[in-house]
Tab-separated table of C-alpha atoms in Angstrom:
chain	number	residue	atom	x	y	z
A	1374	UNK	CA	-41.314	76.492	-95.338
A	1375	UNK	CA	-38.072	75.112	-96.745
A	1376	UNK	CA	-38.223	71.504	-97.900
A	1377	UNK	CA	-35.174	69.496	-98.867
A	1378	UNK	CA	-35.500	66.360	-100.979
A	1379	UNK	CA	-32.906	63.759	-101.865
A	1380	UNK	CA	-33.423	61.352	-104.708
A	1381	UNK	CA	-32.837	58.475	-104.919
A	1382	UNK	CA	-33.344	57.225	-101.376
A	1383	UNK	CA	-30.969	54.343	-102.056
A	1384	UNK	CA	-28.337	53.549	-104.636
A	1385	UNK	CA	-26.119	50.550	-105.349
A	1386	UNK	CA	-23.180	50.721	-107.735
A	1387	UNK	CA	-20.206	48.489	-108.548
A	1388	UNK	CA	-16.800	49.635	-107.407
A	1389	UNK	CA	-15.163	52.085	-109.806
A	1390	UNK	CA	-18.335	53.690	-111.052
A	1391	UNK	CA	-18.996	57.375	-110.467
A	1392	UNK	CA	-21.702	58.279	-107.980
A	1393	UNK	CA	-24.203	61.067	-108.577
A	1394	UNK	CA	-26.360	62.160	-105.640
A	1395	UNK	CA	-29.067	64.764	-105.937
A	1396	UNK	CA	-30.458	67.309	-103.505
A	1397	UNK	CA	-33.250	69.787	-104.196
A	1398	UNK	CA	-34.660	72.584	-102.046
A	1399	UNK	CA	-37.777	74.689	-102.426
A	1400	UNK	CA	-36.604	78.091	-101.157
A	1401	UNK	CA	-33.599	79.534	-102.976
A	1402	UNK	CA	-32.880	82.039	-100.167
A	1403	UNK	CA	-30.223	79.856	-98.574
A	1404	UNK	CA	-27.054	80.929	-96.812
A	1405	UNK	CA	-25.075	77.824	-97.640
A	1406	UNK	CA	-25.451	74.131	-98.422
A	1407	UNK	CA	-23.509	71.287	-96.871
A	1408	UNK	CA	-23.067	67.656	-97.750
A	1409	UNK	CA	-22.548	65.168	-94.940
A	1410	UNK	CA	-21.722	61.508	-94.655
A	1411	UNK	CA	-23.216	59.244	-91.983
A	1412	UNK	CA	-21.973	55.760	-91.235
A	1413	UNK	CA	-24.302	53.292	-89.471
A	1414	UNK	CA	-24.620	54.092	-85.761
A	1415	UNK	CA	-22.365	57.100	-86.053
A	1416	UNK	CA	-22.651	60.859	-86.156
A	1417	UNK	CA	-22.375	62.987	-89.258
A	1418	UNK	CA	-19.156	64.042	-90.907
A	1419	UNK	CA	-19.090	67.158	-93.048
A	1420	UNK	CA	-17.813	66.573	-96.593
A	1421	UNK	CA	-18.257	69.852	-98.428
A	1422	UNK	CA	-19.735	73.259	-97.740
A	1423	UNK	CA	-20.848	75.484	-100.610
A	1424	UNK	CA	-21.492	79.145	-99.993
A	1425	UNK	CA	-24.637	80.552	-101.582
A	1426	UNK	CA	-22.488	82.646	-103.943
A	1427	UNK	CA	-20.467	79.650	-105.138
A	1428	UNK	CA	-21.220	77.247	-107.964
A	1429	UNK	CA	-19.132	74.304	-106.793
A	1430	UNK	CA	-16.659	72.926	-104.296
A	1431	UNK	CA	-14.137	70.137	-104.668
A	1432	UNK	CA	-12.293	67.933	-102.226
A	1433	UNK	CA	-10.323	64.973	-103.570
A	1434	UNK	CA	-12.718	62.649	-105.383
A	1435	UNK	CA	-15.716	64.693	-104.276
A	1436	UNK	CA	-17.266	67.540	-106.201
A	1437	UNK	CA	-20.452	69.363	-105.267
A	1438	UNK	CA	-22.309	71.804	-107.465
A	1439	UNK	CA	-24.949	74.322	-106.499
A	1440	UNK	CA	-27.605	75.943	-108.680
A	1441	UNK	CA	-29.459	78.246	-106.326
A	1442	UNK	CA	-31.911	79.534	-108.894
A	1443	UNK	CA	-33.195	76.065	-109.682
A	1444	UNK	CA	-32.891	74.858	-106.099
A	1445	UNK	CA	-30.521	71.991	-106.794
A	1446	UNK	CA	-27.211	70.595	-105.671
A	1447	UNK	CA	-25.389	67.522	-106.924
A	1448	UNK	CA	-22.644	65.565	-105.202
A	1449	UNK	CA	-20.309	63.643	-107.484
A	1450	UNK	CA	-18.025	60.958	-106.132
A	1451	UNK	CA	-15.495	59.777	-108.681
A	1452	UNK	CA	-14.277	56.192	-108.949
A	1453	UNK	CA	-16.340	54.865	-106.049
A	1454	UNK	CA	-14.825	52.485	-103.494
A	1455	UNK	CA	-16.474	50.114	-100.990
A	1456	UNK	CA	-15.406	52.540	-98.254
A	1457	UNK	CA	-17.752	55.122	-99.787
A	1458	UNK	CA	-20.722	53.035	-98.641
A	1459	UNK	CA	-22.696	55.240	-96.267
A	1460	UNK	CA	-25.709	57.530	-96.128
A	1461	UNK	CA	-25.179	60.956	-97.658
A	1462	UNK	CA	-27.213	63.909	-96.464
A	1463	UNK	CA	-27.496	67.449	-97.707
A	1464	UNK	CA	-28.531	70.387	-95.555
A	1465	UNK	CA	-29.335	74.013	-96.297
A	1466	UNK	CA	-28.940	76.886	-93.869
A	1467	UNK	CA	-30.722	80.200	-93.717
A	1468	UNK	CA	-29.126	83.401	-92.459
A	1469	UNK	CA	-30.696	82.944	-89.019
A	1470	UNK	CA	-28.849	79.723	-88.316
A	1471	UNK	CA	-31.679	77.343	-89.042
A	1472	UNK	CA	-30.720	74.056	-90.735
A	1473	UNK	CA	-32.933	71.894	-92.924
A	1474	UNK	CA	-31.781	68.388	-93.820
A	1475	UNK	CA	-32.834	66.025	-96.556
A	1476	UNK	CA	-33.709	62.440	-95.645
A	1477	UNK	CA	-30.512	61.149	-97.210
A	1478	UNK	CA	-29.377	58.748	-99.922
A	1479	UNK	CA	-28.109	55.364	-98.767
A	1480	UNK	CA	-25.201	54.277	-100.957
A	1481	UNK	CA	-23.779	50.771	-101.308
A	1482	UNK	CA	-20.639	50.248	-103.370
A	1483	UNK	CA	-20.130	46.586	-104.188
A	1484	UNK	CA	-16.619	45.162	-104.705
B	140	UNK	CA	-8.689	66.515	-79.650
B	141	UNK	CA	-11.433	68.752	-81.024
B	142	UNK	CA	-14.754	67.117	-80.391
B	143	UNK	CA	-18.402	67.305	-79.451
B	144	UNK	CA	-19.385	64.977	-76.632
B	145	UNK	CA	-22.838	63.833	-75.598
B	146	UNK	CA	-23.970	61.992	-72.507
B	147	UNK	CA	-25.491	59.570	-72.052
B	148	UNK	CA	-25.039	57.666	-75.307
B	149	UNK	CA	-27.957	55.369	-74.577
B	150	UNK	CA	-30.932	55.971	-72.317
B	151	UNK	CA	-34.097	54.081	-71.504
B	152	UNK	CA	-36.641	55.943	-69.443
B	153	UNK	CA	-40.358	56.004	-68.671
B	154	UNK	CA	-43.034	58.479	-69.651
B	155	UNK	CA	-42.996	61.637	-67.564
B	156	UNK	CA	-39.617	61.237	-65.918
B	157	UNK	CA	-37.574	64.368	-66.549
B	158	UNK	CA	-34.230	63.861	-68.193
B	159	UNK	CA	-31.301	65.899	-69.479
B	160	UNK	CA	-28.936	65.041	-72.296
B	161	UNK	CA	-25.681	66.957	-72.046
B	162	UNK	CA	-23.656	68.312	-74.938
B	163	UNK	CA	-20.211	69.837	-74.667
B	164	UNK	CA	-17.709	71.106	-77.223
B	165	UNK	CA	-14.062	72.039	-76.727
B	166	UNK	CA	-13.593	74.158	-79.852
B	167	UNK	CA	-14.821	77.512	-78.510
B	168	UNK	CA	-17.665	77.369	-80.999
B	169	UNK	CA	-20.379	80.009	-80.848
B	170	UNK	CA	-23.107	78.039	-82.594
B	171	UNK	CA	-24.639	74.883	-81.160
B	172	UNK	CA	-27.666	72.900	-82.200
B	173	UNK	CA	-29.766	69.843	-81.351
B	174	UNK	CA	-31.326	67.459	-83.883
B	175	UNK	CA	-33.397	64.357	-83.767
B	176	UNK	CA	-33.158	61.660	-86.408
B	177	UNK	CA	-36.053	59.338	-87.168
B	178	UNK	CA	-36.350	56.718	-89.930
B	179	UNK	CA	-37.767	58.214	-93.100
B	180	UNK	CA	-37.785	61.739	-91.657
B	181	UNK	CA	-34.092	62.536	-91.689
B	182	UNK	CA	-32.623	65.008	-89.238
B	183	UNK	CA	-34.876	67.682	-87.845
B	184	UNK	CA	-33.595	70.633	-85.891
B	185	UNK	CA	-34.991	70.991	-82.373
B	186	UNK	CA	-33.269	74.095	-80.996
B	187	UNK	CA	-30.190	76.080	-81.822
B	188	UNK	CA	-28.065	78.707	-80.144
B	189	UNK	CA	-26.061	81.421	-81.851
B	190	UNK	CA	-24.173	82.285	-78.673
B	191	UNK	CA	-24.401	82.322	-74.884
B	192	UNK	CA	-27.920	83.167	-73.672
B	193	UNK	CA	-29.220	83.215	-77.268
B	194	UNK	CA	-31.428	80.295	-78.274
B	195	UNK	CA	-34.094	79.803	-80.907
B	196	UNK	CA	-36.567	77.158	-81.998
B	197	UNK	CA	-35.939	74.812	-84.859
B	198	UNK	CA	-38.600	72.807	-86.659
B	199	UNK	CA	-39.633	70.500	-83.809
B	200	UNK	CA	-39.173	72.273	-80.450
B	201	UNK	CA	-42.333	70.991	-78.733
B	202	UNK	CA	-41.593	69.019	-75.589
B	203	UNK	CA	-37.980	70.160	-75.341
B	204	UNK	CA	-36.085	72.884	-73.536
B	205	UNK	CA	-32.522	74.099	-73.848
B	206	UNK	CA	-30.232	76.526	-72.099
B	207	UNK	CA	-26.919	78.109	-73.030
B	208	UNK	CA	-25.390	79.515	-69.888
B	209	UNK	CA	-21.828	78.969	-71.025
B	210	UNK	CA	-20.251	78.675	-74.423
B	211	UNK	CA	-19.151	75.057	-74.275
B	212	UNK	CA	-22.366	73.450	-73.014
B	213	UNK	CA	-25.813	73.132	-74.523
B	214	UNK	CA	-27.999	70.653	-72.605
B	215	UNK	CA	-31.273	69.310	-73.975
B	216	UNK	CA	-34.021	68.919	-71.391
B	217	UNK	CA	-37.105	66.763	-71.695
B	218	UNK	CA	-39.365	67.890	-68.848
B	219	UNK	CA	-41.958	65.148	-69.355
B	220	UNK	CA	-40.786	62.656	-71.978
B	221	UNK	CA	-43.336	60.811	-74.073
B	222	UNK	CA	-42.961	57.740	-76.320
B	223	UNK	CA	-43.008	59.924	-79.462
B	224	UNK	CA	-39.708	61.413	-78.287
B	225	UNK	CA	-38.026	58.055	-78.737
B	226	UNK	CA	-35.348	58.908	-81.248
B	227	UNK	CA	-31.653	59.325	-82.011
B	228	UNK	CA	-30.450	62.743	-80.892
B	229	UNK	CA	-27.435	64.628	-82.189
B	230	UNK	CA	-25.731	67.713	-80.902
B	231	UNK	CA	-23.614	69.796	-83.263
B	232	UNK	CA	-21.483	72.921	-83.138
B	233	UNK	CA	-19.685	75.326	-85.423
B	234	UNK	CA	-17.666	78.481	-84.923
B	235	UNK	CA	-20.627	80.381	-86.274
B	236	UNK	CA	-23.020	79.877	-89.144
B	237	UNK	CA	-20.896	82.005	-91.442
B	238	UNK	CA	-20.239	80.884	-94.945
B	239	UNK	CA	-16.890	79.238	-94.194
B	240	UNK	CA	-18.036	77.213	-91.241
B	241	UNK	CA	-19.013	73.605	-91.084
B	242	UNK	CA	-20.819	71.740	-88.347
B	243	UNK	CA	-19.191	69.145	-86.117
B	244	UNK	CA	-21.498	66.457	-84.812
B	245	UNK	CA	-21.465	64.499	-81.604
B	246	UNK	CA	-21.762	60.686	-81.629
B	247	UNK	CA	-25.485	60.675	-80.861
B	248	UNK	CA	-27.737	59.711	-77.957
B	249	UNK	CA	-30.226	56.933	-78.488
B	250	UNK	CA	-33.309	57.506	-76.330
B	251	UNK	CA	-36.130	55.071	-75.685
B	252	UNK	CA	-39.168	56.330	-73.791
B	253	UNK	CA	-41.474	53.580	-72.525
């Protein structure tokens, strides 16, 4: 059974520092991997989607890498801002449409 | 505006009283899914649907039912709710689960079962 782990569970950084969030999964037979952001009391917002054949995706200050063989993905957020404070979740999908989420990393960016 | 809507947003009920949480999307998406979110456990998939009349179990389907009679709607039914179904529920949709698609999430339904 696929298991998705996110470490650390929580992270606090001063404004301006780069953020590095980790996601690992046990079964490399994934279809794609997505990173989401969740603000308190709100739904999830998709940040980046990486196809299983890709190594990375970029959007603005965000960059996500994927190493399928080692079962790892990393989300980098450059020059963090207080508005980046949120919980970040990764999710993997299999070819049948089944999603598996990690428990998330709660990020606080202090001014 | 493209969106996924859920109703109700908040619900308090008692054990055994059947309830339905509705989910609707206006993006003509084929794929729809239900999740529950619990502290420390993250999001867990309950059921998903690849298209009309096609549904499948996720990781935690026990105690839930779904139906997909039309493309835009995907209701979640709790026939006999129990306190362990107290949770935050999210509905999501995407055009399909192809490699270029991302999921759009509803705002969530907070359920308390007494």
